[in-house]
Coordinates of N, CA and C and ligand atoms in Angstrom, one line a residue:
M1 N -7.5 17.2 14.9 CA -8.5 16.4 14.1 C -9.3 15.5 15.0
K2 N -10.4 15.0 14.5 CA -11.3 14.2 15.3 C -11.5 12.8 14.6
F3 N -11.5 11.8 15.5 CA -11.9 10.4 15.0 C -13.2 10.1 15.7
D4 N -14.2 9.7 15.0 CA -15.5 9.2 15.6 C -15.6 7.7 15.1
I5 N -15.6 6.8 16.1 CA -15.7 5.4 15.8 C -17.1 4.9 16.1
I6 N -17.7 4.3 15.1 CA -19.1 3.8 15.3 C -18.9 2.3 15.5
T7 N -19.5 1.8 16.6 CA -19.2 0.4 17.0 C -20.4 -0.1 17.9
I8 N -20.5 -1.4 17.9 CA -21.5 -1.9 18.9 C -20.8 -2.3 20.2
F9 N -19.4 -2.2 20.2 CA -18.6 -2.4 21.5 C -17.8 -1.2 21.9
P10 N -18.4 -0.1 22.2 CA -17.6 1.1 22.5 C -16.6 0.9 23.7
D11 N -16.9 0.0 24.6 CA -16.0 -0.3 25.7 C -14.7 -1.0 25.3
Y12 N -14.8 -1.6 24.1 CA -13.5 -2.2 23.5 C -12.4 -1.2 23.5
F13 N -12.7 0.1 23.3 CA -11.7 1.2 23.1 C -11.3 1.8 24.4
G14 N -11.8 1.2 25.6 CA -11.5 1.8 26.9 C -10.1 2.2 27.1
A15 N -9.1 1.4 26.8 CA -7.7 1.7 27.1 C -6.8 1.8 25.9
V16 N -7.2 1.3 24.7 CA -6.2 1.3 23.6 C -5.6 2.6 23.3
F17 N -6.3 3.7 23.5 CA -5.8 5.0 23.1 C -5.1 5.7 24.3
D18 N -4.8 5.0 25.4 CA -4.3 5.6 26.6 C -2.8 5.4 26.7
Y19 N -2.1 5.0 25.6 CA -0.7 4.7 25.8 C 0.1 5.5 24.7
G20 N 1.3 5.8 25.1 CA 2.4 6.2 24.1 C 2.0 7.5 23.4
I21 N 2.3 7.4 22.1 CA 2.1 8.6 21.2 C 0.6 9.1 21.1
V22 N -0.3 8.1 21.1 CA -1.7 8.4 21.0 C -2.2 9.2 22.2
R23 N -1.7 8.7 23.4 CA -2.1 9.3 24.6 C -1.6 10.8 24.6
R24 N -0.3 10.9 24.2 CA 0.3 12.2 24.2 C -0.4 13.2 23.3
A25 N -0.7 12.7 22.1 CA -1.4 13.5 21.1 C -2.8 14.0 21.6
R26 N -3.4 13.1 22.3 CA -4.7 13.4 22.9 C -4.6 14.5 23.9
A27 N -3.6 14.3 24.8 CA -3.4 15.2 25.9 C -3.0 16.6 25.4
A28 N -2.3 16.6 24.3 CA -1.8 17.9 23.7 C -2.9 18.5 22.9
G29 N -4.1 17.9 22.8 CA -5.2 18.4 22.0 C -5.0 18.3 20.5
L30 N -4.1 17.5 20.1 CA -3.9 17.3 18.6 C -5.0 16.4 18.0
V31 N -5.5 15.6 18.8 CA -6.6 14.6 18.3 C -7.6 14.3 19.4
E32 N -8.8 14.2 18.9 CA -9.9 13.8 19.8 C -10.5 12.5 19.3
I33 N -10.7 11.5 20.2 CA -11.2 10.2 19.7 C -12.4 9.8 20.5
G34 N -13.5 9.6 19.8 CA -14.8 9.3 20.4 C -15.2 7.9 19.9
A35 N -15.7 7.0 20.8 CA -16.2 5.7 20.4 C -17.7 5.8 20.7
H36 N -18.5 5.6 19.7 CA -20.0 5.8 19.8 C -20.7 4.5 19.6
D37 N -21.7 4.2 20.5 CA -22.5 3.0 20.5 C -23.5 3.1 19.3
L38 N -23.4 2.2 18.4 CA -24.3 2.3 17.2 C -25.8 2.2 17.7
R39 N -26.0 1.6 18.8 CA -27.4 1.4 19.3 C -28.1 2.7 19.6
R40 N -27.3 3.7 19.8 CA -27.8 5.1 20.1 C -28.6 5.6 18.9
W41 N -28.4 5.1 17.7 CA -29.1 5.6 16.5 C -30.2 4.6 16.1
T42 N -30.6 3.7 17.0 CA -31.7 2.8 16.6 C -33.0 3.5 17.2
S43 N -34.1 3.1 16.6 CA -35.4 3.8 17.1 C -36.4 2.8 17.6
D44 N -36.0 1.5 17.7 CA -37.0 0.5 18.2 C -36.6 0.2 19.7
K45 N -37.6 -0.4 20.3 CA -37.5 -0.7 21.8 C -36.2 -1.5 22.1
H46 N -35.9 -2.5 21.2 CA -34.9 -3.5 21.5 C -33.5 -3.0 20.9
K47 N -33.5 -1.8 20.3 CA -32.2 -1.3 19.8 C -31.5 -2.3 18.9
I48 N -32.3 -2.8 17.9 CA -31.8 -3.8 17.0 C -30.9 -3.1 15.9
V49 N -29.7 -3.7 15.7 CA -28.8 -3.2 14.7 C -28.5 -4.1 13.6
D50 N -29.0 -5.4 13.7 CA -28.7 -6.4 12.7 C -30.0 -7.1 12.2
D51 N -29.8 -7.8 11.1 CA -31.0 -8.6 10.6 C -30.4 -9.7 9.7
R52 N -31.3 -10.7 9.3 CA -30.9 -11.8 8.5 C -30.6 -11.4 7.1
P53 N -29.7 -12.2 6.4 CA -29.3 -11.8 5.1 C -30.4 -12.2 4.0
F54 N -30.7 -11.3 3.1 CA -31.5 -11.7 2.0 C -30.8 -12.7 1.2
G55 N -31.5 -13.7 0.7 CA -30.8 -14.8 -0.1 C -30.4 -15.9 0.8
G56 N -30.5 -15.8 2.1 CA -30.2 -16.9 3.0 C -28.7 -16.9 3.4
G57 N -28.4 -17.8 4.2 CA -27.0 -17.9 4.7 C -26.9 -17.7 6.2
D58 N -25.7 -18.0 6.6 CA -25.4 -17.9 8.1 C -25.2 -16.5 8.5
G59 N -25.4 -16.2 9.8 CA -25.0 -15.0 10.4 C -26.0 -13.8 10.2
M60 N -25.6 -12.7 10.8 CA -26.5 -11.5 10.7 C -25.7 -10.4 10.1
I61 N -26.5 -9.5 9.5 CA -25.9 -8.4 8.8 C -26.3 -7.1 9.5
L62 N -25.3 -6.2 9.6 CA -25.6 -4.9 10.2 C -26.6 -4.1 9.3
K63 N -27.7 -3.6 9.8 CA -28.7 -2.9 9.0 C -28.2 -1.5 8.6
P64 N -28.7 -1.0 7.5 CA -28.2 0.3 7.1 C -28.7 1.5 7.9
E65 N -30.0 1.4 8.3 CA -30.5 2.7 8.9 C -29.8 3.3 10.0
P66 N -29.4 2.5 11.1 CA -28.7 3.1 12.2 C -27.3 3.6 11.8
L67 N -26.7 3.0 10.8 CA -25.4 3.5 10.4 C -25.5 4.8 9.6
F68 N -26.5 4.9 8.8 CA -26.7 6.2 8.0 C -27.1 7.3 9.0
S69 N -27.9 7.0 10.0 CA -28.3 8.0 11.0 C -27.0 8.4 11.8
A70 N -26.2 7.4 12.2 CA -25.0 7.7 13.0 C -24.1 8.7 12.2
V71 N -23.8 8.3 11.0 CA -22.9 9.2 10.2 C -23.5 10.6 10.0
E72 N -24.8 10.6 9.7 CA -25.4 12.0 9.5 C -25.3 12.8 10.8
G73 N -25.5 12.1 11.9 CA -25.4 12.8 13.2 C -24.0 13.3 13.5
L74 N -23.1 12.5 13.1 CA -21.7 12.8 13.5 C -21.0 13.8 12.5
T75 N -21.4 13.7 11.2 CA -20.7 14.5 10.2 C -21.6 15.7 9.6
G76 N -22.9 15.5 9.8 CA -23.8 16.4 9.2 C -24.1 16.1 7.7
A77 N -23.5 15.0 7.2 CA -23.7 14.6 5.8 C -24.4 13.2 5.8
G78 N -25.5 13.1 5.0 CA -26.3 11.9 4.9 C -25.7 10.8 4.0
E79 N -24.8 11.3 3.0 CA -24.2 10.3 2.1 C -22.8 10.8 1.8
A80 N -22.0 9.9 1.3 CA -20.6 10.1 1.0 C -20.4 11.3 0.0
K81 N -21.3 11.3 -1.0 CA -21.1 12.4 -2.1 C -21.2 13.8 -1.5
E82 N -21.8 14.0 -0.4 CA -21.9 15.3 0.2 C -20.6 15.7 0.9
L83 N -19.7 14.7 1.0 CA -18.4 15.0 1.7 C -17.3 15.3 0.6
A84 N -17.6 15.2 -0.6 CA -16.6 15.6 -1.7 C -16.2 17.0 -1.5
G85 N -14.9 17.2 -1.5 CA -14.3 18.6 -1.4 C -14.2 19.0 0.1
T86 N -14.5 18.2 1.0 CA -14.4 18.5 2.4 C -13.2 17.8 3.0
R87 N -12.8 18.0 4.2 CA -11.7 17.3 4.8 C -12.3 16.3 5.8
K88 N -13.4 15.7 5.4 CA -14.1 14.6 6.3 C -14.1 13.3 5.5
R89 N -13.8 12.2 6.2 CA -13.9 10.9 5.5 C -14.7 10.0 6.3
V90 N -15.4 9.0 5.7 CA -16.1 8.0 6.4 C -15.5 6.7 5.9
V91 N -14.9 6.0 6.8 CA -14.1 4.8 6.5 C -14.9 3.5 7.0
L92 N -15.3 2.7 6.1 CA -15.9 1.4 6.5 C -14.8 0.4 6.6
L93 N -14.6 -0.2 7.8 CA -13.6 -1.3 8.0 C -14.2 -2.6 7.7
S94 N -13.6 -3.3 6.7 CA -14.1 -4.6 6.3 C -13.0 -5.3 5.5
P95 N -13.1 -6.7 5.6 CA -12.0 -7.5 4.9 C -12.1 -7.3 3.4
Q96 N -13.3 -6.7 2.9 CA -13.4 -6.5 1.4 C -12.8 -5.2 1.0
G97 N -12.3 -4.4 1.9 CA -11.8 -3.1 1.5 C -10.4 -3.1 0.8
R98 N -10.0 -2.0 0.3 CA -8.6 -1.9 -0.2 C -7.7 -1.9 1.0
V99 N -6.5 -2.5 0.8 CA -5.6 -2.7 1.9 C -5.0 -1.3 2.4
F100 N -5.1 -1.2 3.7 CA -4.6 0.1 4.4 C -3.1 0.1 4.3
E101 N -2.6 1.3 3.8 CA -1.2 1.5 3.6 C -0.8 2.9 4.2
Q102 N 0.5 3.1 4.3 CA 1.1 4.3 4.8 C 0.5 5.5 4.0
R103 N 0.4 5.4 2.7 CA -0.1 6.5 1.9 C -1.5 7.0 2.4
L104 N -2.4 6.0 2.6 CA -3.7 6.4 3.1 C -3.7 7.0 4.5
A105 N -2.8 6.4 5.3 CA -2.6 7.0 6.7 C -2.2 8.4 6.6
A106 N -1.3 8.7 5.7 CA -0.8 10.1 5.6 C -2.0 11.0 5.0
E107 N -2.8 10.5 4.2 CA -3.9 11.3 3.6 C -4.9 11.6 4.7
L108 N -5.2 10.5 5.5 CA -6.2 10.7 6.6 C -5.7 11.7 7.7
A109 N -4.3 11.8 7.8 CA -3.8 12.6 8.8 C -4.0 14.1 8.5
T110 N -4.4 14.4 7.3 CA -4.7 15.8 6.9 C -6.2 16.2 7.0
C111 N -7.0 15.2 7.5 CA -8.4 15.4 7.6 C -8.8 16.1 8.9
E112 N -10.0 16.8 8.9 CA -10.4 17.4 10.2 C -11.3 16.3 10.9
Q113 N -12.0 15.5 10.2 CA -12.8 14.4 10.9 C -12.7 13.1 10.1
V114 N -12.5 12.0 10.8 CA -12.5 10.7 10.2 C -13.5 9.8 11.0
V115 N -14.5 9.4 10.3 CA -15.5 8.5 11.0 C -15.1 7.1 10.6
L116 N -15.0 6.2 11.6 CA -14.6 4.8 11.3 C -15.8 3.9 11.7
I117 N -16.3 3.2 10.7 CA -17.4 2.3 10.9 C -16.9 0.9 11.1
C118 N -17.1 0.3 12.3 CA -16.7 -1.1 12.6 C -17.8 -2.1 12.2
G119 N -17.4 -3.0 11.3 CA -18.4 -4.0 10.9 C -18.4 -5.1 12.0
R120 N -19.5 -5.9 11.9 CA -19.6 -7.0 12.9 C -20.4 -8.1 12.2
Y121 N -20.6 -9.2 13.0 CA -21.4 -10.3 12.5 C -20.8 -10.7 11.1
E122 N -21.7 -11.2 10.2 CA -21.2 -11.7 9.0 C -20.9 -10.6 8.0
G123 N -21.4 -9.4 8.3 CA -21.1 -8.3 7.3 C -22.0 -7.1 7.6
V124 N -21.9 -6.2 6.6 CA -22.6 -4.9 6.7 C -23.4 -4.7 5.4
D125 N -24.6 -4.3 5.5 CA -25.4 -4.1 4.3 C -24.6 -3.3 3.3
E126 N -24.6 -3.8 2.1 CA -23.7 -3.2 1.0 C -24.0 -1.7 0.7
R127 N -25.2 -1.3 1.0 CA -25.6 0.1 0.7 C -24.6 1.1 1.5
V128 N -24.1 0.6 2.6 CA -23.1 1.4 3.4 C -21.9 1.6 2.6
A129 N -21.3 0.6 2.0 CA -20.2 0.7 1.1 C -20.5 1.6 -0.1
E130 N -21.7 1.4 -0.6 CA -22.1 2.0 -1.9 C -22.3 3.5 -1.7
L131 N -23.0 3.9 -0.6 CA -23.5 5.3 -0.5 C -23.0 6.1 0.6
L132 N -22.6 5.4 1.7 CA -22.3 6.1 2.9 C -20.8 6.3 3.2
A133 N -20.0 5.3 2.9 CA -18.5 5.3 3.1 C -17.8 6.0 2.0
T134 N -16.8 6.9 2.3 CA -16.0 7.4 1.3 C -14.9 6.4 0.9
D135 N -14.6 5.5 1.9 CA -13.5 4.5 1.7 C -13.9 3.2 2.4
E136 N -13.6 2.1 1.7 CA -13.8 0.8 2.4 C -12.4 0.2 2.5
V137 N -12.0 -0.1 3.8 CA -10.6 -0.3 4.0 C -10.4 -1.6 4.9
S138 N -9.4 -2.4 4.5 CA -9.1 -3.6 5.2 C -7.7 -3.4 5.8
V139 N -7.4 -4.0 7.0 CA -6.1 -3.8 7.5 C -5.2 -5.0 7.1
G140 N -5.7 -5.9 6.3 CA -4.8 -7.1 5.9 C -5.7 -8.2 5.4
D141 N -5.0 -9.2 4.8 CA -5.7 -10.3 4.2 C -5.9 -11.4 5.2
Y142 N -6.8 -11.1 6.2 CA -7.2 -12.1 7.2 C -8.5 -11.5 7.7
V143 N -9.3 -12.4 8.3 CA -10.6 -12.0 8.8 C -10.6 -11.8 10.3
L144 N -10.9 -10.6 10.7 CA -11.1 -10.4 12.2 C -12.5 -10.6 12.5
S145 N -12.8 -10.7 13.8 CA -14.2 -11.0 14.2 C -15.0 -9.7 14.2
G146 N -14.3 -8.6 14.0 CA -15.0 -7.3 13.8 C -14.0 -6.2 13.5
G147 N -14.6 -5.0 13.2 CA -13.7 -3.9 12.7 C -13.0 -3.2 13.8
E148 N -13.3 -3.5 15.1 CA -12.7 -2.8 16.2 C -11.2 -2.8 16.2
P149 N -10.5 -4.0 16.2 CA -9.1 -3.9 16.2 C -8.5 -3.2 15.0
A150 N -9.2 -3.3 13.8 CA -8.8 -2.6 12.6 C -8.9 -1.1 12.8
A151 N -9.9 -0.6 13.5 CA -10.1 0.8 13.8 C -9.0 1.3 14.7
A152 N -8.6 0.5 15.7 CA -7.5 0.9 16.6 C -6.2 1.0 15.8
V153 N -6.0 0.1 14.8 CA -4.8 0.2 14.0 C -4.8 1.5 13.1
V154 N -5.9 1.8 12.5 CA -6.0 3.0 11.7 C -5.7 4.2 12.5
V155 N -6.4 4.3 13.6 CA -6.2 5.5 14.5 C -4.7 5.7 14.8
D156 N -4.1 4.6 15.3 CA -2.7 4.6 15.7 C -1.8 5.1 14.6
A157 N -1.9 4.5 13.4 CA -1.1 4.8 12.2 C -1.3 6.2 11.8
V158 N -2.5 6.8 11.9 CA -2.8 8.1 11.5 C -2.3 9.1 12.5
V159 N -2.6 8.9 13.8 CA -2.2 9.9 14.8 C -0.7 10.2 14.8
R160 N 0.1 9.2 14.6 CA 1.5 9.5 14.7 C 2.0 10.3 13.5
L161 N 1.2 10.5 12.5 CA 1.5 11.3 11.3 C 1.0 12.8 11.5
I162 N 0.2 13.0 12.5 CA -0.3 14.4 12.7 C 0.9 15.3 13.1
P163 N 1.2 16.4 12.5 CA 2.3 17.2 12.9 C 2.3 17.5 14.4
G164 N 3.4 17.3 15.0 CA 3.5 17.5 16.4 C 3.3 16.3 17.3
A165 N 2.8 15.2 16.7 CA 2.5 14.0 17.5 C 3.8 13.2 17.9
L166 N 4.7 13.2 17.0 CA 6.0 12.6 17.3 C 7.0 13.6 17.9
G167 N 7.9 13.1 18.7 CA 8.8 14.0 19.3 C 9.5 14.9 18.3
S168 N 10.0 14.2 17.2 CA 10.7 15.0 16.2 C 10.0 14.9 14.9
E169 N 9.8 16.0 14.2 CA 9.1 16.0 13.0 C 9.6 15.1 11.9
T170 N 11.0 14.8 12.0 CA 11.6 14.1 10.9 C 11.4 12.6 11.2
S171 N 11.0 12.2 12.4 CA 11.0 10.7 12.6 C 10.1 10.0 11.7
A172 N 8.9 10.5 11.4 CA 8.0 9.8 10.5 C 8.5 9.8 9.1
V173 N 9.3 10.7 8.7 CA 9.8 10.8 7.3 C 10.8 9.7 7.1
N174 N 11.6 9.4 8.1 CA 12.7 8.4 7.9 C 12.3 7.0 8.1
E175 N 11.2 6.7 8.6 CA 10.9 5.3 9.0 C 10.4 4.4 7.9
S176 N 10.1 3.2 8.3 CA 9.6 2.2 7.5 C 8.5 2.7 6.6
F177 N 8.4 2.3 5.3 CA 7.4 2.6 4.4 C 7.3 4.0 3.9
A178 N 7.9 4.9 4.6 CA 7.9 6.3 4.1 C 8.4 6.4 2.7
E179 N 9.4 5.5 2.4 CA 10.0 5.5 1.0 C 9.6 4.2 0.3
G180 N 8.6 3.5 0.8 CA 8.2 2.2 0.2 C 9.2 1.1 0.5
L181 N 10.0 1.2 1.5 CA 11.0 0.2 1.9 C 10.7 -0.2 3.4
L182 N 11.2 -1.3 3.8 CA 11.1 -1.6 5.2 C 12.3 -0.9 5.9
D183 N 12.2 -0.7 7.2 CA 13.2 0.0 8.0 C 14.5 -0.9 8.0
F184 N 15.6 -0.2 8.2 CA 16.9 -0.9 8.4 C 16.9 -1.5 9.8
P185 N 17.8 -2.5 10.0 CA 17.8 -3.1 11.4 C 18.5 -2.2 12.4
H186 N 18.0 -2.3 13.6 CA 18.5 -1.4 14.7 C 19.2 -2.3 15.7
Y187 N 20.2 -1.8 16.4 CA 20.9 -2.5 17.5 C 21.2 -1.6 18.6
T188 N 21.2 -2.1 19.8 CA 21.7 -1.4 21.0 C 22.7 -2.3 21.7
R189 N 23.1 -1.8 22.9 CA 24.1 -2.6 23.7 C 23.4 -3.9 24.2
P190 N 24.1 -5.0 24.4 CA 25.6 -5.1 24.2 C 26.1 -5.3 22.8
P191 N 27.3 -5.0 22.4 CA 27.8 -5.2 21.1 C 27.9 -6.6 20.6
E192 N 27.9 -7.5 21.6 CA 27.8 -9.0 21.2 C 26.8 -9.6 22.1
F193 N 25.9 -10.4 21.5 CA 24.9 -11.1 22.3 C 24.6 -12.4 21.6
R194 N 24.7 -13.5 22.4 CA 24.5 -14.9 22.0 C 25.2 -15.2 20.7
G195 N 26.5 -14.7 20.7 CA 27.3 -15.0 19.5 C 27.1 -14.1 18.3
R196 N 26.2 -13.2 18.4 CA 25.9 -12.3 17.3 C 26.5 -10.9 17.6
R197 N 27.4 -10.4 16.7 CA 28.0 -9.1 16.8 C 27.2 -8.1 16.1
V198 N 27.1 -6.9 16.6 CA 26.5 -5.8 15.9 C 27.5 -5.4 14.8
P199 N 26.9 -5.2 13.6 CA 27.8 -4.9 12.4 C 28.8 -3.8 12.8
E200 N 30.1 -4.1 12.5 CA 31.2 -3.2 12.9 C 31.0 -1.7 12.5
V201 N 30.5 -1.5 11.4 CA 30.3 -0.1 10.9 C 29.5 0.7 11.8
L202 N 28.5 0.1 12.5 CA 27.6 0.9 13.4 C 28.3 1.3 14.7
L203 N 29.4 0.6 15.0 CA 30.2 0.8 16.2 C 31.2 2.0 16.0
G204 N 31.4 2.3 14.8 CA 32.3 3.5 14.5 C 31.5 4.7 14.3
G205 N 32.2 5.8 14.0 CA 31.4 7.1 13.9 C 31.3 7.6 12.5
N206 N 31.5 6.8 11.5 CA 31.5 7.3 10.1 C 30.1 7.4 9.6
H207 N 29.5 8.5 9.7 CA 28.1 8.7 9.4 C 27.7 8.4 7.9
A208 N 28.6 8.7 7.0 CA 28.3 8.4 5.6 C 28.3 6.9 5.4
E209 N 29.2 6.2 6.0 CA 29.3 4.8 5.9 C 28.1 4.1 6.6
I210 N 27.7 4.7 7.7 CA 26.5 4.1 8.4 C 25.3 4.3 7.5
A211 N 25.1 5.5 6.9 CA 24.0 5.7 6.1 C 23.9 4.7 4.9
R212 N 25.1 4.5 4.3 CA 25.2 3.5 3.2 C 24.8 2.1 3.7
W213 N 25.4 1.7 4.8 CA 25.1 0.4 5.4 C 23.6 0.2 5.6
R214 N 23.0 1.3 6.2 CA 21.5 1.2 6.5 C 20.7 1.1 5.3
R215 N 21.0 1.9 4.3 CA 20.3 1.8 3.0 C 20.3 0.4 2.4
R216 N 21.5 -0.2 2.4 CA 21.7 -1.5 1.8 C 21.0 -2.5 2.6
A217 N 21.1 -2.4 4.0 CA 20.4 -3.4 4.8 C 18.9 -3.3 4.7
A218 N 18.4 -2.1 4.5 CA 16.9 -1.9 4.3 C 16.5 -2.6 3.0
L219 N 17.4 -2.4 1.9 CA 17.0 -3.0 0.6 C 17.1 -4.5 0.7
L220 N 18.1 -5.1 1.4 CA 18.2 -6.5 1.5 C 17.0 -7.1 2.3
K221 N 16.7 -6.4 3.4 CA 15.6 -6.9 4.2 C 14.2 -6.8 3.4
T222 N 14.0 -5.8 2.7 CA 12.8 -5.6 1.9 C 12.7 -6.7 0.8
R223 N 13.9 -6.9 0.2 CA 13.9 -8.0 -0.9 C 13.5 -9.3 -0.3
R224 N 14.1 -9.6 0.9 CA 13.8 -10.9 1.5 C 12.4 -11.1 2.0
N225 N 12.0 -10.1 2.8 CA 10.7 -10.2 3.5 C 9.5 -9.7 2.7
R226 N 9.7 -8.7 1.8 CA 8.6 -8.1 1.1 C 9.0 -7.9 -0.4
P227 N 9.1 -9.0 -1.1 CA 9.4 -8.9 -2.6 C 8.4 -8.0 -3.3
D228 N 7.2 -8.0 -2.9 CA 6.2 -7.1 -3.5 C 6.6 -5.6 -3.4
L229 N 7.0 -5.2 -2.2 CA 7.4 -3.8 -2.0 C 8.7 -3.6 -2.8
F230 N 9.6 -4.5 -2.7 CA 10.9 -4.4 -3.4 C 10.8 -4.1 -4.9
A231 N 9.8 -4.8 -5.5 CA 9.6 -4.7 -6.9 C 9.2 -3.3 -7.3
R232 N 8.5 -2.6 -6.4 CA 8.0 -1.3 -6.6 C 8.9 -0.2 -6.1
A233 N 10.0 -0.5 -5.4 CA 10.8 0.5 -4.7 C 11.6 1.3 -5.7
A234 N 11.8 2.6 -5.3 CA 12.5 3.5 -6.2 C 14.0 3.3 -5.9
L235 N 14.7 2.4 -6.6 CA 16.1 2.2 -6.5 C 16.9 2.9 -7.6
T236 N 18.1 3.3 -7.3 CA 18.9 3.8 -8.4 C 19.3 2.6 -9.2
E237 N 19.7 2.9 -10.5 CA 20.2 1.8 -11.4 C 21.4 1.1 -10.7
E238 N 22.2 1.9 -10.1 CA 23.4 1.4 -9.5 C 23.1 0.4 -8.3
E239 N 22.1 0.9 -7.5 CA 21.7 0.0 -6.4 C 21.2 -1.3 -6.9
R240 N 20.3 -1.2 -7.9 CA 19.7 -2.5 -8.4 C 20.8 -3.4 -8.9
A241 N 21.7 -2.8 -9.7 CA 22.8 -3.6 -10.3 C 23.7 -4.2 -9.2
R242 N 24.0 -3.4 -8.2 CA 24.9 -4.0 -7.1 C 24.2 -5.1 -6.4
L243 N 22.9 -4.9 -6.1 CA 22.2 -6.0 -5.3 C 22.1 -7.3 -6.2
E244 N 21.9 -7.1 -7.5 CA 21.8 -8.2 -8.4 C 23.1 -9.0 -8.5
E245 N 24.2 -8.2 -8.6 CA 25.5 -8.8 -8.6 C 25.7 -9.7 -7.4
E246 N 25.4 -9.1 -6.2 CA 25.5 -9.8 -5.0 C 24.7 -11.1 -5.0
A247 N 23.5 -11.0 -5.5 CA 22.5 -12.1 -5.5 C 23.1 -13.2 -6.3
N248 N 23.7 -12.8 -7.5 CA 24.2 -13.8 -8.4 C 25.5 -14.5 -7.8
G249 N 26.2 -13.7 -7.0 CA 27.4 -14.2 -6.4 C 27.1 -15.2 -5.3
C250 N 25.9 -15.1 -4.7 CA 25.7 -16.0 -3.5 C 25.2 -17.4 -3.9
Ligands
ADE301 N1 -13.2 -6.7 9.8 C1 -13.0 -8.0 9.7 N2 -11.8 -8.3 9.2 C2 -11.2 -7.1 8.8 C3 -10.0 -6.7 8.2 N3 -9.1 -7.6 7.8 N4 -9.8 -5.4 8.0 C4 -10.7 -4.5 8.4 N5 -11.9 -4.8 9.0 C5 -12.1 -6.1 9.2

């Protein structure tokens, strides 16, 4: 698959994709990642990509024309509607987007091309979200100074889901969020550190008991740290009842 990142700071991506799984996936030819300077698609002498907002206000807004030209140049499609039924997506990164989740990462991992548009300044002309992007995506409820770190996050989360990118095909299935729960706690040596012992069950070899402990620990951690996920998690009646019993007992 191919990622094309449209940005006014292509050098930002100099090294972020040169490590770990993303580096390996690139080297294996599973993914190609290009960072493209938006100014390449300007037609004026000064390569202007932004302008003042209609209605007044602070800051500058990314103009639509260079972004539309860039996406057309990279995908062959001038508007999002032309991409319906294809395996190409145009993702606008912005704090106004829907929140990026594992489900969307998995969907994007099946695409042949994903274009990522990095917003800058105070915003991006809304016609980009209306007509050009297939998706408007935020990486969380906070404001970054631009879409570049968000693009790096999306690429990383998607690349590790491309078949063959992880050492073992099952790794991505078992991990955090695959089931809508946080991952269970992990421990390594030493068995005691700063007065904290590794749970006894993990030191033995009873795999059924270990699996039960991990499931319960994942549920407890999710309930504590992410009550929103916990409320939506697919628990058996028995699991819910047992956790509730424990909660009432504490
Ligand atoms: N650009 C600025 N803030 C962002 C966010 N939270 N997600 C995606 N793009 C952004």
